[in-house]
Short mmCIF file of N, CA and C in Angstrom, two decimals:
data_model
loop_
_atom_site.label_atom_id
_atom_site.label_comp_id
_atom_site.label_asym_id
_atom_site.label_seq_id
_atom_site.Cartn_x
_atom_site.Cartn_y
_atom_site.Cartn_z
N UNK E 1 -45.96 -9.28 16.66
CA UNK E 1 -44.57 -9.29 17.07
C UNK E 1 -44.37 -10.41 18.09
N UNK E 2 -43.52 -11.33 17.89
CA UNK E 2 -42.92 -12.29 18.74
C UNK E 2 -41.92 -11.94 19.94
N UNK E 3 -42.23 -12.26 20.89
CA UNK E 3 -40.88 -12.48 21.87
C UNK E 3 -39.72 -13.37 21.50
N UNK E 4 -39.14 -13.88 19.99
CA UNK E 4 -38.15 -14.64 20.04
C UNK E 4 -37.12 -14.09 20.62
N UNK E 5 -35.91 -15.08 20.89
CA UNK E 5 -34.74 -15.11 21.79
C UNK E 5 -34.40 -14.49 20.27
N UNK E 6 -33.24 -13.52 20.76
CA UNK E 6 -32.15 -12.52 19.80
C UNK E 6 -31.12 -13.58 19.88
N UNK E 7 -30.27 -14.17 18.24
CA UNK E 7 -29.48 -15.21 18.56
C UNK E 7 -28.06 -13.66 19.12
N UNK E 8 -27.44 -14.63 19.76
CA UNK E 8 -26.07 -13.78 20.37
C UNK E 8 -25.05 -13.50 19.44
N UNK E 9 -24.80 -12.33 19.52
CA UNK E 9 -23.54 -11.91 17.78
C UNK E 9 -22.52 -11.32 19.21
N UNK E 10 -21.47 -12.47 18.99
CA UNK E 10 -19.97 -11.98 19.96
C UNK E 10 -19.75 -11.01 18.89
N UNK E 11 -19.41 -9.69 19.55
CA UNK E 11 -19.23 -8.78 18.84
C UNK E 11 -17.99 -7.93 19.68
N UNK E 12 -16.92 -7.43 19.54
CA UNK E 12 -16.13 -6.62 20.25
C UNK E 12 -16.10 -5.15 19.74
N UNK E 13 -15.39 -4.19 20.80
CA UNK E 13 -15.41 -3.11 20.01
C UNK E 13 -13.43 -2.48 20.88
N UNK E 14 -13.31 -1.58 19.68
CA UNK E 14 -11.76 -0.80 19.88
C UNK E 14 -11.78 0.17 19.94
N UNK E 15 -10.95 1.27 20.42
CA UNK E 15 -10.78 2.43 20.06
C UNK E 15 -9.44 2.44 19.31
N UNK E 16 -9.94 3.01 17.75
CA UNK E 16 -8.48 2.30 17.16
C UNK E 16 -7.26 3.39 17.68
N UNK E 17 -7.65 5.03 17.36
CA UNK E 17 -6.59 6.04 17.85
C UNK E 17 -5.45 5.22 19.20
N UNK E 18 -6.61 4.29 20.42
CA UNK E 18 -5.72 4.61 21.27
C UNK E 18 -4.92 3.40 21.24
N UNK E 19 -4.90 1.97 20.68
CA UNK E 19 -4.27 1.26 20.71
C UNK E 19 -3.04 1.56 20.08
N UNK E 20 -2.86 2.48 18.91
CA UNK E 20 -2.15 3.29 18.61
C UNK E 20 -0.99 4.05 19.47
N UNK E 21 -1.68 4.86 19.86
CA UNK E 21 -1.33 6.12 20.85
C UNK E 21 -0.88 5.40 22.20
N UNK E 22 -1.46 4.69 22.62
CA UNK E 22 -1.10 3.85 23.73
C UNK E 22 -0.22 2.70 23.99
N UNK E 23 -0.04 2.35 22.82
CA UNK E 23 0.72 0.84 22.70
C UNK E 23 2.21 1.28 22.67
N UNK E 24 3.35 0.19 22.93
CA UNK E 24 4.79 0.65 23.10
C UNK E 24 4.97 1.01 21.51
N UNK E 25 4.11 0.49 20.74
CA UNK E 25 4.59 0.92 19.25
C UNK E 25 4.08 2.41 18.93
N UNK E 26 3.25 2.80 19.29
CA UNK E 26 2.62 4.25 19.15
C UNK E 26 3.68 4.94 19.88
N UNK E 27 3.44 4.72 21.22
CA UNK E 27 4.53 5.51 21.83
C UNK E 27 6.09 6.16 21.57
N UNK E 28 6.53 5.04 21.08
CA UNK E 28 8.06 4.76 20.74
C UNK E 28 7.88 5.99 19.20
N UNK E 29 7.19 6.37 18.38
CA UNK E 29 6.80 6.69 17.32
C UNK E 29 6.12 7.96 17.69
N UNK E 30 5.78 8.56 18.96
CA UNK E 30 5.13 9.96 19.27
C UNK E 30 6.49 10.34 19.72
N UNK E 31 7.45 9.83 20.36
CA UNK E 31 8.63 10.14 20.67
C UNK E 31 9.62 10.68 19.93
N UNK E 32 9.58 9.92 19.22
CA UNK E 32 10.79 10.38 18.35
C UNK E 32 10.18 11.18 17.36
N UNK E 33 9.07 11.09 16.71
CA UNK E 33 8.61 12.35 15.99
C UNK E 33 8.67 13.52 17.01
N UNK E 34 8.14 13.14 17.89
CA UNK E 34 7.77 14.46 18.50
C UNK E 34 9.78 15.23 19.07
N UNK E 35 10.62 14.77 19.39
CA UNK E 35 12.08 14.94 19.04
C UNK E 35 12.09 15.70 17.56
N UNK E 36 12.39 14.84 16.81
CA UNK E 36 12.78 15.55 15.41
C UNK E 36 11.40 16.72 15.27
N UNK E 37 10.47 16.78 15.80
CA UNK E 37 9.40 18.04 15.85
C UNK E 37 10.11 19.58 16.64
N UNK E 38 10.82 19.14 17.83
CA UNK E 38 11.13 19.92 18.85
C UNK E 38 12.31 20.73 17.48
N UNK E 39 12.99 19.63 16.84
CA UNK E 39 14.00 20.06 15.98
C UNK E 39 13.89 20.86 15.26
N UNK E 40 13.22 20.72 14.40
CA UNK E 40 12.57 21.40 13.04
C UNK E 40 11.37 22.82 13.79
N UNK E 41 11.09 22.72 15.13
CA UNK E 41 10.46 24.41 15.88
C UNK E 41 11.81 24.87 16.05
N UNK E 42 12.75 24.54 16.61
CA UNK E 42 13.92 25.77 17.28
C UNK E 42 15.16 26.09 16.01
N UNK E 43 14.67 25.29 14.73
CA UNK E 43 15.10 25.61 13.55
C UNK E 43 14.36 26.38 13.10
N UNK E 44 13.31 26.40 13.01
CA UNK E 44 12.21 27.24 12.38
C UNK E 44 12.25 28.53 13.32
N UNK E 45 12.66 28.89 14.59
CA UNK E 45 12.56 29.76 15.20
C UNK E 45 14.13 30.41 15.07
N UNK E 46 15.11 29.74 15.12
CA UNK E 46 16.22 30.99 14.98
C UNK E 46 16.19 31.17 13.40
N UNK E 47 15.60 30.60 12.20
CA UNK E 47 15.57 30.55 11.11
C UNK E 47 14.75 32.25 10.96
N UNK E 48 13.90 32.53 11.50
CA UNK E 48 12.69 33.43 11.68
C UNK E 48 13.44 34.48 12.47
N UNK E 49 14.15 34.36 13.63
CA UNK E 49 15.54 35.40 14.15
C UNK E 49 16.41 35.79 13.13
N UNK E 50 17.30 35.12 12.25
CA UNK E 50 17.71 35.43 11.03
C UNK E 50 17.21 36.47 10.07
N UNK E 51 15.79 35.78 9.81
CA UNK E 51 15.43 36.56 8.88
C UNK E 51 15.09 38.12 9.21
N UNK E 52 14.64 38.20 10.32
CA UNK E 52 14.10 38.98 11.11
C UNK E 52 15.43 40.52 11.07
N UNK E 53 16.88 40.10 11.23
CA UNK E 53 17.30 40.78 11.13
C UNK E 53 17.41 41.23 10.21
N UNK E 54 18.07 39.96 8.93
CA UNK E 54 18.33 40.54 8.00
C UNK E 54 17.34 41.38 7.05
N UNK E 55 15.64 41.55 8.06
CA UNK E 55 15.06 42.13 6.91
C UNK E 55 15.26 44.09 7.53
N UNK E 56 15.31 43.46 9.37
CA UNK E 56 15.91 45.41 9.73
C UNK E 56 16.87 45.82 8.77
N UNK E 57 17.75 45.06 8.48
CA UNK E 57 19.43 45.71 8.38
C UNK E 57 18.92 45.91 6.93
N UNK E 58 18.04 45.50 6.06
CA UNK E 58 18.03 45.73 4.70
C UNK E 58 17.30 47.20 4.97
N UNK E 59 16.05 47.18 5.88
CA UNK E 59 15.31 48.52 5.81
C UNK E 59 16.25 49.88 6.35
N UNK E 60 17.18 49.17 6.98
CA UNK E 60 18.14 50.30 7.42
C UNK E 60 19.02 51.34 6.12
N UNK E 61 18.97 50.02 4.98
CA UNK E 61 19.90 50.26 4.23
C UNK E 61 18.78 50.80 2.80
N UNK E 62 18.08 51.05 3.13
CA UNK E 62 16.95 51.25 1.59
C UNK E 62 17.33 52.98 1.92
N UNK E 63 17.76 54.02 3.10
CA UNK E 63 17.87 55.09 2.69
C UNK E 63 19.37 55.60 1.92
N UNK E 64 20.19 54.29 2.30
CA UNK E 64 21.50 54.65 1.51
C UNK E 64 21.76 53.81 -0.13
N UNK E 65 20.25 53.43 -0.33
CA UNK E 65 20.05 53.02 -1.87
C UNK E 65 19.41 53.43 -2.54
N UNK E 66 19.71 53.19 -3.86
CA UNK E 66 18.80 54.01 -5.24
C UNK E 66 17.70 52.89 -5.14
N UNK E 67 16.59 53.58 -5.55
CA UNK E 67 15.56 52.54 -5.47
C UNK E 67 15.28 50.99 -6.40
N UNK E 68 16.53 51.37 -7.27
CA UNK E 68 16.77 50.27 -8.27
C UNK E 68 16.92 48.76 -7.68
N UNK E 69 18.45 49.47 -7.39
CA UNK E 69 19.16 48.70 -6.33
C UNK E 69 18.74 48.02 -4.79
N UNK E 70 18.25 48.81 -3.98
CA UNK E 70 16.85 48.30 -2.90
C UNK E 70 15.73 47.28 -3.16
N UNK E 71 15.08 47.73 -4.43
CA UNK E 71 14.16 46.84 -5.09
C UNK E 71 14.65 45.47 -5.20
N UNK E 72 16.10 45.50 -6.12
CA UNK E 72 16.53 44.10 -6.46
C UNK E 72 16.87 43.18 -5.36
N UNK E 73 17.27 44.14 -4.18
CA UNK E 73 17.85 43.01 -2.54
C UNK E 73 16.28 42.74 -2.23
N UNK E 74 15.59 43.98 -2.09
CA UNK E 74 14.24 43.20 -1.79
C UNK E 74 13.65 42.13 -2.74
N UNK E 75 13.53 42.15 -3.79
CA UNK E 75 13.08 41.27 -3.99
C UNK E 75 13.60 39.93 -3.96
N UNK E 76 15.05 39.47 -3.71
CA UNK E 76 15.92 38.71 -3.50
C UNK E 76 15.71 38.55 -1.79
N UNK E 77 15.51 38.77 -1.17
CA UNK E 77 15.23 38.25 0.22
C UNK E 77 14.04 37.97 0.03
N UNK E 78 13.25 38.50 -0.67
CA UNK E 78 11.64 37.51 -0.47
C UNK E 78 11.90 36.75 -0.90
N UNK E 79 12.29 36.42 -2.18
CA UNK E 79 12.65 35.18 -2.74
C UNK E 79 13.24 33.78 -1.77
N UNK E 80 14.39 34.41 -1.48
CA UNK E 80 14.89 33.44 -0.36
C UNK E 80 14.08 32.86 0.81
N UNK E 81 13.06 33.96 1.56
CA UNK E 81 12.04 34.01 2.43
C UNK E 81 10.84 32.56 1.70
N UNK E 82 10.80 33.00 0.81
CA UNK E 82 9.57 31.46 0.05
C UNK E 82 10.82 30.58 -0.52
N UNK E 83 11.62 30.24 -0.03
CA UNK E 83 12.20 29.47 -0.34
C UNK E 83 12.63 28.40 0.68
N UNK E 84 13.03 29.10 1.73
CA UNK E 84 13.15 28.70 3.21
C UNK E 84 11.95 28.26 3.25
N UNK E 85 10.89 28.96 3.39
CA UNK E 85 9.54 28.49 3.92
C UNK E 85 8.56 27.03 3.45
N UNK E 86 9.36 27.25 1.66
CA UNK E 86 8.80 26.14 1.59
C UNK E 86 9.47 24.83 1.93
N UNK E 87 10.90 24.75 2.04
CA UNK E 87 12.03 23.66 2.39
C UNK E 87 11.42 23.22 4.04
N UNK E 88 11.02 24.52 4.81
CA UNK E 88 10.47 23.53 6.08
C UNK E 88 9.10 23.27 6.08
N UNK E 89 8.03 23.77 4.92
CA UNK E 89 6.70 23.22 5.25
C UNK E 89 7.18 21.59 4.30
N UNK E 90 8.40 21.78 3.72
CA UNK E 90 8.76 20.21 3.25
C UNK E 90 8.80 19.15 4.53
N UNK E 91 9.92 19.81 5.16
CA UNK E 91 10.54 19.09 6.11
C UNK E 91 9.32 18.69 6.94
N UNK E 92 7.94 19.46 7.80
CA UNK E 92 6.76 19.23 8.54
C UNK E 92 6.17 18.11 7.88
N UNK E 93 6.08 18.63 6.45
CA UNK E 93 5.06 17.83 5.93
C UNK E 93 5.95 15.83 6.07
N UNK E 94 7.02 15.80 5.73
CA UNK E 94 7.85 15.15 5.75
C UNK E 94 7.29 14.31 6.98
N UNK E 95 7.66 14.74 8.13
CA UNK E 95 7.09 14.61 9.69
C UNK E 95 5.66 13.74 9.37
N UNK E 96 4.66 14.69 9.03
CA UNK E 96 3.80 14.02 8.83
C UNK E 96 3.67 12.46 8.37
N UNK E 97 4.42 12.49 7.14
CA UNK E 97 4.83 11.17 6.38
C UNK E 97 5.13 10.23 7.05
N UNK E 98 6.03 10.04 7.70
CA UNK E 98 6.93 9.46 8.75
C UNK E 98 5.54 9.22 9.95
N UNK E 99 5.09 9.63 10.47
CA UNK E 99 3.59 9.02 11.18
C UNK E 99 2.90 8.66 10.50
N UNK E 100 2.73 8.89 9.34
CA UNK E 100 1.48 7.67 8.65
C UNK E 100 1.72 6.92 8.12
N UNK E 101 3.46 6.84 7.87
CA UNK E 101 3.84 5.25 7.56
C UNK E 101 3.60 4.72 8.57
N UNK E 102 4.11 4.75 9.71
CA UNK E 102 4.71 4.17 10.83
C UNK E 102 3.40 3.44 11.37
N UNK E 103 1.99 4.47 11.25
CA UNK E 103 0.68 3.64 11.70
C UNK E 103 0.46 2.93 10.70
N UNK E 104 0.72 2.93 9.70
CA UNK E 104 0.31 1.66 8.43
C UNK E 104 1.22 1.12 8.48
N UNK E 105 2.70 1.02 9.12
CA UNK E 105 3.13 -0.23 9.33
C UNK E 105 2.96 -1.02 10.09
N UNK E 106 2.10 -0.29 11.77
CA UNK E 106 1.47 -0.65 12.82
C UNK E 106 0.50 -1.47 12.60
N UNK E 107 -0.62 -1.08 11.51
CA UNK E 107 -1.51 -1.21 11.22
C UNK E 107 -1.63 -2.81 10.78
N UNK E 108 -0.60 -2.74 9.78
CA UNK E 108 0.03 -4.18 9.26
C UNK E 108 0.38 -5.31 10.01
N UNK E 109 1.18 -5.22 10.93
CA UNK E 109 1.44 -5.94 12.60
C UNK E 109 0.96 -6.71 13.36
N UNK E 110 -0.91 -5.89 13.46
CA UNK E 110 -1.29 -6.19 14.65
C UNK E 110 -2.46 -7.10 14.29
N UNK E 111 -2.79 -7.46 13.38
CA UNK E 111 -4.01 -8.50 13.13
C UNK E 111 -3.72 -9.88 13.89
N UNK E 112 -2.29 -10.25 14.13
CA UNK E 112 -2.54 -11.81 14.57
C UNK E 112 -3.09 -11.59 16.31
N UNK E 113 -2.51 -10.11 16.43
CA UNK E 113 -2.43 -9.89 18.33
C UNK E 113 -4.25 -9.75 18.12
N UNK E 114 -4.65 -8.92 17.31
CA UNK E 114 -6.67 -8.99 17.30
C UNK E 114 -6.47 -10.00 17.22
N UNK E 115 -6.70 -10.73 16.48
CA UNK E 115 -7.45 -12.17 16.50
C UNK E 115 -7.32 -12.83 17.85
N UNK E 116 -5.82 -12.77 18.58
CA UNK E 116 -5.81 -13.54 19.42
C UNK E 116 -6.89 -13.02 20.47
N UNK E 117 -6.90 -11.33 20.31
CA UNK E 117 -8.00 -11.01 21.43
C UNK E 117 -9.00 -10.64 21.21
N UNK E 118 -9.53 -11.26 20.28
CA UNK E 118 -11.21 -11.71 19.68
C UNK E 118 -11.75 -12.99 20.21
N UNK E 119 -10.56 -13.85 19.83
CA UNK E 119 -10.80 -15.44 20.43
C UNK E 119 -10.67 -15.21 21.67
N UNK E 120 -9.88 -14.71 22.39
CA UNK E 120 -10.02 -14.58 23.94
C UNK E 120 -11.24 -14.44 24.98
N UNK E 121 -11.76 -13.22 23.82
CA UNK E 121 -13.05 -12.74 23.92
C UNK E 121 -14.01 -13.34 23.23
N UNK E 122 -13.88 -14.46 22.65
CA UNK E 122 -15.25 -15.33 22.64
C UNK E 122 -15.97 -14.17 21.41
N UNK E 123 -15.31 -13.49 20.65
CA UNK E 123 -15.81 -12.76 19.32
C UNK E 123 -15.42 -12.80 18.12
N UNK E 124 -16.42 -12.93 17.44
CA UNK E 124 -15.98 -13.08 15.79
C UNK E 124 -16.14 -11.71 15.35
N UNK E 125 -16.28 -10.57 15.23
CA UNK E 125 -16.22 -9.43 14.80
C UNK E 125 -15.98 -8.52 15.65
N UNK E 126 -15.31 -8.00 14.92
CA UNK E 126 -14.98 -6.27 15.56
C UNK E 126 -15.05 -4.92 15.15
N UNK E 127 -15.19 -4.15 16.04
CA UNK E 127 -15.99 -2.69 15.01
C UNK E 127 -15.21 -1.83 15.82
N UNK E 128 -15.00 -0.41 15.20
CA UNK E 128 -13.90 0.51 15.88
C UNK E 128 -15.28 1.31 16.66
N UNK E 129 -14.80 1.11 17.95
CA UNK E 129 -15.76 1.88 19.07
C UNK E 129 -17.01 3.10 18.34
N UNK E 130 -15.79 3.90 17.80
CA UNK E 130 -16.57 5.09 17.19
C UNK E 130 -17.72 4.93 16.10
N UNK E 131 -17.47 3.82 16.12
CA UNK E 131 -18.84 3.13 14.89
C UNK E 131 -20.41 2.65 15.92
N UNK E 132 -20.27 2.68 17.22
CA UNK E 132 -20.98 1.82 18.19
C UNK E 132 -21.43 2.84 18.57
N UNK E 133 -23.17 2.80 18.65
CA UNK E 133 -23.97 3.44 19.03
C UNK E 133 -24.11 3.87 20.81
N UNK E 134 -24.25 2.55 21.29
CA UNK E 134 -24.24 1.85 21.97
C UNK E 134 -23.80 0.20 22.62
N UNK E 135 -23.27 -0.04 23.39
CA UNK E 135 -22.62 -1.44 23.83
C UNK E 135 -22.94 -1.50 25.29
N UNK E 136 -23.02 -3.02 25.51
CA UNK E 136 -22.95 -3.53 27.23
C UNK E 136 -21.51 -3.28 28.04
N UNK E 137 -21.36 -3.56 29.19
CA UNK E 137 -19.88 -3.11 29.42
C UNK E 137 -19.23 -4.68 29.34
N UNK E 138 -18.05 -4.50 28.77
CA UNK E 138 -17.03 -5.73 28.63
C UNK E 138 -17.25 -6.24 26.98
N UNK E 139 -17.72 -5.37 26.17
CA UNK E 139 -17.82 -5.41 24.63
C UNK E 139 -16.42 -4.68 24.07
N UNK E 140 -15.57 -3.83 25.04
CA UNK E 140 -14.56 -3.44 24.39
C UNK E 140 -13.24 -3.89 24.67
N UNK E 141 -12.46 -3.80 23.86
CA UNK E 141 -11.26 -4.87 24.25
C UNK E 141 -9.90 -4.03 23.76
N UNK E 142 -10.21 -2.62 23.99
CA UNK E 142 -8.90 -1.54 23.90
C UNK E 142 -7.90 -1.96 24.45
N UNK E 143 -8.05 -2.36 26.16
CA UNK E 143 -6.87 -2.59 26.75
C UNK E 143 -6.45 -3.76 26.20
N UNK E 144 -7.28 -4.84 26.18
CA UNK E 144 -6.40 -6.22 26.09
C UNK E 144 -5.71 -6.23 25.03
N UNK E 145 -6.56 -5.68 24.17
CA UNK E 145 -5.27 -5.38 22.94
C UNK E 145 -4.41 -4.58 22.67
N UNK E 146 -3.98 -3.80 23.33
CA UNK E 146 -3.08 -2.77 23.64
C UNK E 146 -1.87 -3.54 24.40
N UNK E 147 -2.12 -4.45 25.51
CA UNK E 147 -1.81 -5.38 26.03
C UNK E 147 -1.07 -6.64 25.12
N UNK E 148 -1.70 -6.52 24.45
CA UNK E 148 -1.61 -8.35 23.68
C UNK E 148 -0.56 -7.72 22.59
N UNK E 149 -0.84 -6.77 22.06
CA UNK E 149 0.13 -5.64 20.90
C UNK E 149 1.45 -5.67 21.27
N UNK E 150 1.48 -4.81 22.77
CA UNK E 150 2.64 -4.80 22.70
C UNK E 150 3.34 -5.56 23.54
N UNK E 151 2.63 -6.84 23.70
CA UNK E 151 3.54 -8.40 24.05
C UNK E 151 3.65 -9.04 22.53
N UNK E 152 2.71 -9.15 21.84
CA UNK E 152 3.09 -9.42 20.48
C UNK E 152 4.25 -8.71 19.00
N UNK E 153 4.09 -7.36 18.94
CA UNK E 153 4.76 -6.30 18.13
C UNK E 153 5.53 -5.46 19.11
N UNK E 154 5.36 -5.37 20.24
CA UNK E 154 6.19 -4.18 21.44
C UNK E 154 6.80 -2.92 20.62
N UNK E 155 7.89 -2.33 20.59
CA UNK E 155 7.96 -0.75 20.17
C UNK E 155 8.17 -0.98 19.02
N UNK E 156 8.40 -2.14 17.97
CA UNK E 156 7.98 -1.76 16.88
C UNK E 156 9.25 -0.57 15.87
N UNK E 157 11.00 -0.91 16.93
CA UNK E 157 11.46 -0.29 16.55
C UNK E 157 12.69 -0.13 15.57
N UNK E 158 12.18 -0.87 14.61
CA UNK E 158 12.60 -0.87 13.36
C UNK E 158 12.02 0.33 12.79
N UNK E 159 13.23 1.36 12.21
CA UNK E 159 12.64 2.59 11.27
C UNK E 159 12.06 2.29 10.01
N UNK E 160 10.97 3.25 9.58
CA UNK E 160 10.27 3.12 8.56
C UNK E 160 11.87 3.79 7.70
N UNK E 161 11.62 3.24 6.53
CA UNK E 161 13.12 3.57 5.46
C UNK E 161 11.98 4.94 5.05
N UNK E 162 12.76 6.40 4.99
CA UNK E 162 12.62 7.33 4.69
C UNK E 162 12.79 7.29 3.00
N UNK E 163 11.60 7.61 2.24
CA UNK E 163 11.71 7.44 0.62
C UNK E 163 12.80 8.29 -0.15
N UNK E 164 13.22 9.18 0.58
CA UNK E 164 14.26 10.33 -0.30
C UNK E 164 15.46 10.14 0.58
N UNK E 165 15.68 8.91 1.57
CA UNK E 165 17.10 8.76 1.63
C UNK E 165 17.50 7.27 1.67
N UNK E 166 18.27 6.52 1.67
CA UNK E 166 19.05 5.34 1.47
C UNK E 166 19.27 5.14 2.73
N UNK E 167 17.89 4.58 3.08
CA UNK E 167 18.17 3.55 4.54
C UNK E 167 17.68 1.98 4.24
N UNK E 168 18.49 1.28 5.10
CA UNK E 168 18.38 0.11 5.51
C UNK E 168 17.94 -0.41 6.99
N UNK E 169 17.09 -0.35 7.30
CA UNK E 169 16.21 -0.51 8.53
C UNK E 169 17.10 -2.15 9.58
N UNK E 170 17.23 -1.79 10.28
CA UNK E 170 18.12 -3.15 10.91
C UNK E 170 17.03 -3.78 12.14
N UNK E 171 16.58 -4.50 12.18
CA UNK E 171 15.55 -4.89 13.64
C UNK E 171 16.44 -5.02 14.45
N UNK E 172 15.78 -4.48 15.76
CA UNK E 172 16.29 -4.60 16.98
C UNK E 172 16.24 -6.09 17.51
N UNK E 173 15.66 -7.14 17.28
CA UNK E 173 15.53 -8.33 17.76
C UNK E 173 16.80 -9.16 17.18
N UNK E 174 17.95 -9.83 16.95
CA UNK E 174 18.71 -10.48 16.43
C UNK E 174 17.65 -11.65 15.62
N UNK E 175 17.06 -12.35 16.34
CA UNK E 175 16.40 -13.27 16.26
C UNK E 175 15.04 -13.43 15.20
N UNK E 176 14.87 -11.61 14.66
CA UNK E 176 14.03 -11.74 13.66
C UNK E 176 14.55 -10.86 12.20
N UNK E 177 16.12 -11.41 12.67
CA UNK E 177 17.06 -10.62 11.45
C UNK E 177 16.88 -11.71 10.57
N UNK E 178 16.87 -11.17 9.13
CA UNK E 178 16.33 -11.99 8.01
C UNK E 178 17.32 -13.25 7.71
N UNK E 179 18.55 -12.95 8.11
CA UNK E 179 19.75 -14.36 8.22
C UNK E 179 19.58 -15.23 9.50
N UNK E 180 18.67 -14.60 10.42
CA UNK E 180 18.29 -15.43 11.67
C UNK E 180 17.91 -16.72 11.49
N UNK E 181 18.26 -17.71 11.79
CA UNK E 181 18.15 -19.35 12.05
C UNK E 181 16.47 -19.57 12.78
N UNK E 182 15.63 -20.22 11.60
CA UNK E 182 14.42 -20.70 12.07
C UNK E 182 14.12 -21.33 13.23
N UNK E 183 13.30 -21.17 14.62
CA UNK E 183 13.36 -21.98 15.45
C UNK E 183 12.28 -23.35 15.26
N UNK E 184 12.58 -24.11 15.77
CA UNK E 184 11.47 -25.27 15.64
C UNK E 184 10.77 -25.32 16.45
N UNK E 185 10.77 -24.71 17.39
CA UNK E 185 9.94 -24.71 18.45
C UNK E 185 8.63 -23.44 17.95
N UNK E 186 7.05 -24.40 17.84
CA UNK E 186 5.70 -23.87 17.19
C UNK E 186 5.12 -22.96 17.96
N UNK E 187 5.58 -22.73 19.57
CA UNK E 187 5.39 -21.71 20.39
C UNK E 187 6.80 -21.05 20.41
N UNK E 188 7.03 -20.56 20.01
CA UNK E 188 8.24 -19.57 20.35
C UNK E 188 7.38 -18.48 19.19
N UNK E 189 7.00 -18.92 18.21
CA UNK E 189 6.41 -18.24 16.99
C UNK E 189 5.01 -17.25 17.70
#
């Protein structure tokens, strides 16, 4: 076995969750899901008050019915009951949707802001932290790119177009509206 010199592999590492979670584009996107979340619980909860009565007031009423007749409301409120239930595990699941576009549109975004903070960092590769056994300290570059993200992409708050409704997403920037006038200036880009 030789003592050769180990050639040097610039190597960086991320934590991808938090550049995510942390960046004005994550943020802006835990927000407002988490809003339309608050929405769809205190719907889901007087929805569940509703039902709640209307299932006393039916049991109230099964001793002034023939069992024919009882049977058929019961089984007509369950019905309704999996019907409701499944329209909001739509609507959650929906929720869901709407965050995993939003990080794969994130996702899409942020390669020019890495690169810039690879080169910064004097690295040609990068590996998501959770892949790293072990590292020296100053191998990870979460913040700077979290940093560099959201000076490069910032909140990112153009809506993802929802697939089951007829939106047209408008950017908040004037300047990167698709009729926007090219600048010539190679740093402004």
């Amino acid at each position: 076995m030789t003592n050769a010199p180990i050639a040097s592999l610039p190597v960086a590492t991320l934590d991808q969750d938090a550049i995510f979670l942390r960046s004005l584009f994550g943020i802006r996107v835990q927000q407002e899901l988490g809003a339309e979340r608050t929405t769809l619980e205190a719907e889901n909860r007087r929805i569940e008050a509703e039902l709640i009565a209307e299932e006393l007031a039916l049991t109230e009423e099964r001793s002034l019915l023939d069992a024919a007749t009882f049977a058929q409301k019961a089984d007509a409120f369950d019905a309704r009951v999996q019907k409701i239930r499944q329209e909001q595990d739509r609507k959650a699941l929906a929720l869901q949707r709407k965050f995993e576009q939003e990080r794969q549109r994130f996702l899409s975004l942020i390669g020019p802001a890495l690169i810039e903070v690879l080169r910064a960092a004097g690295a040609s590769v990068l590996l998501d932290r959770d892949a790293v056994i072990f590292a020296v300290e100053g191998v990870d570059i979460t913040e700077r790119a979290i940093a560099t993200i959201d000076e490069l992409v910032g909140s990112g708050s153009v809506a993802v177009a929802d697939p089951e409704a007829d939106n047209d997403p408008v950017p908040d920037d004037p300047a990167t509206a698709p009729d926007a006038t090219p600048t010539t200036d190679p740093d402004a880009q």
